[in-house]
Short mmCIF file of N, CA and C in Angstrom, two decimals:
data_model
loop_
_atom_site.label_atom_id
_atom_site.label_comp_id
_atom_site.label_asym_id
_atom_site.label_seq_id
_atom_site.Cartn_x
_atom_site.Cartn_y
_atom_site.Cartn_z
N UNK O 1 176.84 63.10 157.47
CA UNK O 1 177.33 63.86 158.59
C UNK O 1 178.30 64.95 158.13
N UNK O 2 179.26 64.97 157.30
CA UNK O 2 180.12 65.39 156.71
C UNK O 2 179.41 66.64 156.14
N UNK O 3 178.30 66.66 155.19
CA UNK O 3 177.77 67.49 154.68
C UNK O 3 176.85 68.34 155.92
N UNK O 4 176.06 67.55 157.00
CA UNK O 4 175.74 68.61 157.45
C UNK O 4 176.48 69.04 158.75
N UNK O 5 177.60 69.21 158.90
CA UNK O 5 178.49 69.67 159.92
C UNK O 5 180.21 70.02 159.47
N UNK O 6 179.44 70.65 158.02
CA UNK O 6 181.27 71.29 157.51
C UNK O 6 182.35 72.18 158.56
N UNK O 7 181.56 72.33 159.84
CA UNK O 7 182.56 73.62 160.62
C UNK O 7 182.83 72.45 161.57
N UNK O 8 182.54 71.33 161.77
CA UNK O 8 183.12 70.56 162.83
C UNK O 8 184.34 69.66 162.16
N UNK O 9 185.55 70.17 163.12
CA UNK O 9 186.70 69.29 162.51
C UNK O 9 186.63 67.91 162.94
N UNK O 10 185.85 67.78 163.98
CA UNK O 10 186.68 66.25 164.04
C UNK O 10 185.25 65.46 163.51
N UNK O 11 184.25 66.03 162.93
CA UNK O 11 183.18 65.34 162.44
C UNK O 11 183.73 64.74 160.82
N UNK O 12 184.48 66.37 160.10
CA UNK O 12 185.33 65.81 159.35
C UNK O 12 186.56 64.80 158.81
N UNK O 13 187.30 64.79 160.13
CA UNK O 13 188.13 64.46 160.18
C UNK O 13 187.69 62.75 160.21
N UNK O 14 186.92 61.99 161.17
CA UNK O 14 186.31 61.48 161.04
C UNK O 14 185.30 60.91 159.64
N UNK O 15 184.90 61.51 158.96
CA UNK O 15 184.64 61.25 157.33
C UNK O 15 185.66 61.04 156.47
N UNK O 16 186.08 61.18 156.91
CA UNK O 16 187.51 61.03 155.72
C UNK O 16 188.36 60.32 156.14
N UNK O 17 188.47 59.64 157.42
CA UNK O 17 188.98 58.40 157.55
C UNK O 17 188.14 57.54 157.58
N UNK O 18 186.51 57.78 157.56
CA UNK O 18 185.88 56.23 156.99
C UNK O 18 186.04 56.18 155.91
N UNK O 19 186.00 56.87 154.57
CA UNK O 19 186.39 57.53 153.43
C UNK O 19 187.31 56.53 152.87
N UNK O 20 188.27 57.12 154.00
CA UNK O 20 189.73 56.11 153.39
C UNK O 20 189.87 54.63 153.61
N UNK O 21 189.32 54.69 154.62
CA UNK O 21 189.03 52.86 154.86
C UNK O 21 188.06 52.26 154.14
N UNK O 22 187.13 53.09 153.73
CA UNK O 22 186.26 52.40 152.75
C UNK O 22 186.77 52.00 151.52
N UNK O 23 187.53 52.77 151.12
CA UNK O 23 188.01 52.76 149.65
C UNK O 23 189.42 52.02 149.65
N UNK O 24 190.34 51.57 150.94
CA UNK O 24 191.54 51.11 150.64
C UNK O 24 190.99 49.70 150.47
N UNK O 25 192.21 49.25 150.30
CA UNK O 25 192.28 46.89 150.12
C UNK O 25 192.79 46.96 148.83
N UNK O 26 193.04 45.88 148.50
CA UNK O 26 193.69 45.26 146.85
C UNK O 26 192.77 44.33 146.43
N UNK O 27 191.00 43.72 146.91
CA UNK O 27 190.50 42.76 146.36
C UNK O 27 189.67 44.04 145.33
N UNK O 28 189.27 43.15 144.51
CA UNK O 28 187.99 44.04 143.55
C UNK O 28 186.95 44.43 143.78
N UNK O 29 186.76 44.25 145.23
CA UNK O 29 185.42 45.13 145.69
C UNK O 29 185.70 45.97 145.81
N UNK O 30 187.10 46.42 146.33
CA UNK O 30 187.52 47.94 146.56
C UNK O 30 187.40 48.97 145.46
N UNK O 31 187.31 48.36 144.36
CA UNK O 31 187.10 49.21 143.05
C UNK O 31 185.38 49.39 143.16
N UNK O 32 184.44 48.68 143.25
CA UNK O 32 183.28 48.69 143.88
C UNK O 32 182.68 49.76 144.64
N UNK O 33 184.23 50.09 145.56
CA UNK O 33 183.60 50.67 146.90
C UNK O 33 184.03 52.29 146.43
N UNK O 34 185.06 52.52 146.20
CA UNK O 34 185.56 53.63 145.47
C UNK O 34 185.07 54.14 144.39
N UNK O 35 184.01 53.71 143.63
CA UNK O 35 183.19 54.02 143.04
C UNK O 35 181.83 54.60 143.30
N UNK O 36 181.66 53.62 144.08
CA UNK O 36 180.39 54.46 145.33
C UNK O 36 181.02 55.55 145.85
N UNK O 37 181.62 55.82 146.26
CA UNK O 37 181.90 56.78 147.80
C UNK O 37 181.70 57.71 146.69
N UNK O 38 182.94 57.78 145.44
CA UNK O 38 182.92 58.91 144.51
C UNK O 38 181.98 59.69 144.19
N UNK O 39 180.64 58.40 143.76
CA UNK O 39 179.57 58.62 143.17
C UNK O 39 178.67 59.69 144.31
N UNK O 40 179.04 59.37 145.52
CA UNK O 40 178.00 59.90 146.92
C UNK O 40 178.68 60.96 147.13
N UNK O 41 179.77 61.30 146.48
CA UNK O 41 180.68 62.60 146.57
C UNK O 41 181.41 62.68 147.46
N UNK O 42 182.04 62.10 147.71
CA UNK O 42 182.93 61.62 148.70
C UNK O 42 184.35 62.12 148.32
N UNK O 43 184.67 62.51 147.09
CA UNK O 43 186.06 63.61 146.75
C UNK O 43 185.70 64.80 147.05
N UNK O 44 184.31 65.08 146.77
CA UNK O 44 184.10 67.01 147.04
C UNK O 44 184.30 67.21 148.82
N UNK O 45 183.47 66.15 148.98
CA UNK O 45 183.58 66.17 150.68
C UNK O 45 184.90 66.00 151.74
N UNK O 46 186.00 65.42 150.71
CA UNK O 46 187.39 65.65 151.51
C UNK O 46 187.91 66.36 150.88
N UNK O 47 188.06 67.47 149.57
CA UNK O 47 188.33 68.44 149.29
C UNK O 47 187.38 68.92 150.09
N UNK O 48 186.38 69.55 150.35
CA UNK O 48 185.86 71.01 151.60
C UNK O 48 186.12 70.47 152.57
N UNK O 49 186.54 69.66 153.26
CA UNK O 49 187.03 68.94 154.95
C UNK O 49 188.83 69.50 154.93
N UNK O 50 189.38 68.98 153.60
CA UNK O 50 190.12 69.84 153.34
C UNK O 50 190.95 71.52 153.62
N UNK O 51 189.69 71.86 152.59
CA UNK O 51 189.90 73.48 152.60
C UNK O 51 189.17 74.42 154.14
N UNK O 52 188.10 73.33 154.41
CA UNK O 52 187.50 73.97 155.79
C UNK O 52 188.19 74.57 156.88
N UNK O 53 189.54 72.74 157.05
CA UNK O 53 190.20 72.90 158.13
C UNK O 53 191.70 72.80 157.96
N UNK O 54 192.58 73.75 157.39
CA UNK O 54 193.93 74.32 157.07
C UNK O 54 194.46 73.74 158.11
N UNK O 55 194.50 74.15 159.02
CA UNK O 55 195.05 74.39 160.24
C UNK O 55 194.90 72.90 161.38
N UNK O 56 193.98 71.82 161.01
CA UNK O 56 193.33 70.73 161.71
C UNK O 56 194.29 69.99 161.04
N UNK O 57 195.45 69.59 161.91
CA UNK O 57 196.97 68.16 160.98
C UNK O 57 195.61 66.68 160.92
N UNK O 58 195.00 66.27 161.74
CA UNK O 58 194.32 65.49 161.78
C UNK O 58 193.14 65.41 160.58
N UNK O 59 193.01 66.60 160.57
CA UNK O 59 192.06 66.38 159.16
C UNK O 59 192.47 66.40 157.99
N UNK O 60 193.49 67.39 157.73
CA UNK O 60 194.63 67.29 156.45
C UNK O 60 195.14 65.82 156.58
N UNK O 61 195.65 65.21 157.35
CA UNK O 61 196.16 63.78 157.21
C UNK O 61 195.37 62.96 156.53
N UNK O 62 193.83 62.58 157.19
CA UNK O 62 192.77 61.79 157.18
C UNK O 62 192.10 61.91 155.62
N UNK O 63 192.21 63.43 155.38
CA UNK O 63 191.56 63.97 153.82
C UNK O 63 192.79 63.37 152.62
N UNK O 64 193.76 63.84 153.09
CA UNK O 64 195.07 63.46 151.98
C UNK O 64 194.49 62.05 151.79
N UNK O 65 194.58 61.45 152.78
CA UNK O 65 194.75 59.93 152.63
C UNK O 65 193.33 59.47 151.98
N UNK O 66 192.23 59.88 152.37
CA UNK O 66 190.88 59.64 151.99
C UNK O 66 191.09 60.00 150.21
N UNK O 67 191.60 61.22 149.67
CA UNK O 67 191.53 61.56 148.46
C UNK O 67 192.99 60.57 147.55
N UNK O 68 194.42 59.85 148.44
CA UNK O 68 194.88 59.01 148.12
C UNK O 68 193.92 57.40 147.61
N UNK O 69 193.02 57.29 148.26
CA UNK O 69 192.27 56.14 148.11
C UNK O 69 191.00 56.05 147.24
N UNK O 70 190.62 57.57 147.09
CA UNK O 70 189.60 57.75 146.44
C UNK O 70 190.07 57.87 144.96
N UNK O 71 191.00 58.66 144.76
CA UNK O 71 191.96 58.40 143.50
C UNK O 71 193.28 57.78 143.10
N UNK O 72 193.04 56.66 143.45
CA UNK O 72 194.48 55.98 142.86
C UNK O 72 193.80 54.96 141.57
N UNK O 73 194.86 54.97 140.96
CA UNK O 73 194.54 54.01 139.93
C UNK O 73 194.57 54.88 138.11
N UNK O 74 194.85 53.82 137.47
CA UNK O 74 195.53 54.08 136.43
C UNK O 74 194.08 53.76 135.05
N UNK O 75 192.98 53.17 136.21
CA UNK O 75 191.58 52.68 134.85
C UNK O 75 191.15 53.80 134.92
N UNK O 76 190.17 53.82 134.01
CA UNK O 76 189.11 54.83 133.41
C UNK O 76 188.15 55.44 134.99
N UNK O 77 187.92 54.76 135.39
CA UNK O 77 187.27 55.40 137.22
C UNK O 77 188.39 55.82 138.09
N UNK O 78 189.60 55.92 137.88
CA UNK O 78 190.41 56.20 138.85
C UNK O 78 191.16 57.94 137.35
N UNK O 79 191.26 57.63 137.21
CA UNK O 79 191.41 58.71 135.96
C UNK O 79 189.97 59.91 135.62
N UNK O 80 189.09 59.72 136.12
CA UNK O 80 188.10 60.54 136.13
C UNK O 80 188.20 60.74 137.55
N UNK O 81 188.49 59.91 138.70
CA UNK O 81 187.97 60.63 140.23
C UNK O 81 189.51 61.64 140.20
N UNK O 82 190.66 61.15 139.89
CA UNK O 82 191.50 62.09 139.49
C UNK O 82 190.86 63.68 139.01
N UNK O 83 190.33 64.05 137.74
CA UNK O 83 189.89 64.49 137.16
C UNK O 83 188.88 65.80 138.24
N UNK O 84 187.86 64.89 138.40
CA UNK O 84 186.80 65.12 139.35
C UNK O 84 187.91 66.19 140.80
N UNK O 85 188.60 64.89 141.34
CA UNK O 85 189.42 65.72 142.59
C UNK O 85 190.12 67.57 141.71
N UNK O 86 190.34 67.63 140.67
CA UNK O 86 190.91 67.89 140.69
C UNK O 86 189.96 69.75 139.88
N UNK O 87 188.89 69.60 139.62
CA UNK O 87 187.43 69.85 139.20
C UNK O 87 187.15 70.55 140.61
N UNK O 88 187.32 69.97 141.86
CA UNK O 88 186.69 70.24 142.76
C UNK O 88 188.04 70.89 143.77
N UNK O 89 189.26 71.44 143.24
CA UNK O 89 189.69 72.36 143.58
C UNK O 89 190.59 71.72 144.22
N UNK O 90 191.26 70.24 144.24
CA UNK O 90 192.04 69.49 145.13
C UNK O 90 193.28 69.76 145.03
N UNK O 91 193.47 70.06 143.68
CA UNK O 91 195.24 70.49 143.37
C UNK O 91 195.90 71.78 144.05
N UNK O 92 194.97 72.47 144.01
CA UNK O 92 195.33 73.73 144.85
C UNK O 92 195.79 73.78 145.99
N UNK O 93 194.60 72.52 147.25
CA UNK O 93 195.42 72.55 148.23
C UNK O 93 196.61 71.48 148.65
N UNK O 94 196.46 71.02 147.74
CA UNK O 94 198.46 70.26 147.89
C UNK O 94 199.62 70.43 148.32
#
């Protein structure tokens, strides 16, 4: 959905808080799950949900937090989605 409705904010906004709920928890599936989303591109897609909607607090919130969950972590997959976020233009909008 995300990909085919980049001009709708709350379609975005909406992706990136399943995003973030997908990828938060402390059991080890969550490393599981944050690996997928990554893999399905799920950092490029809240970086452009991101950059789409400047001005949308609801989507900047939902994306921050989606790209908080998508990259945290200190292993080798959380150090590349780092990487990756950051590849895909994320530092910029900070």
């Amino acid at each position: 959905a995300m990909q085919a409705h980049p001009q709708e904010a709350e379609v975005q906004r909406q992706g990136c808080w399943a995003l973030r709920n997908v990828c938060s928890g402390t059991d080890a599936a969550r490393l599981a799950r944050r690996q997928r989303a990554a893999d399905a591109g799920g950092i490029e897609l809240a970086v452009a949900a991101l950059r789409a909607h400047p001005q949308v607090a609801d989507v900047q919130q939902d994306g921050c937090l989606a790209m908080n969950n998508l990259c945290i972590g200190a292993d080798a997959a959380g150090l590349a989605s780092i990487q990756r976020a950051a590849d895909a233009g994320g530092i910029e909008l900070a």
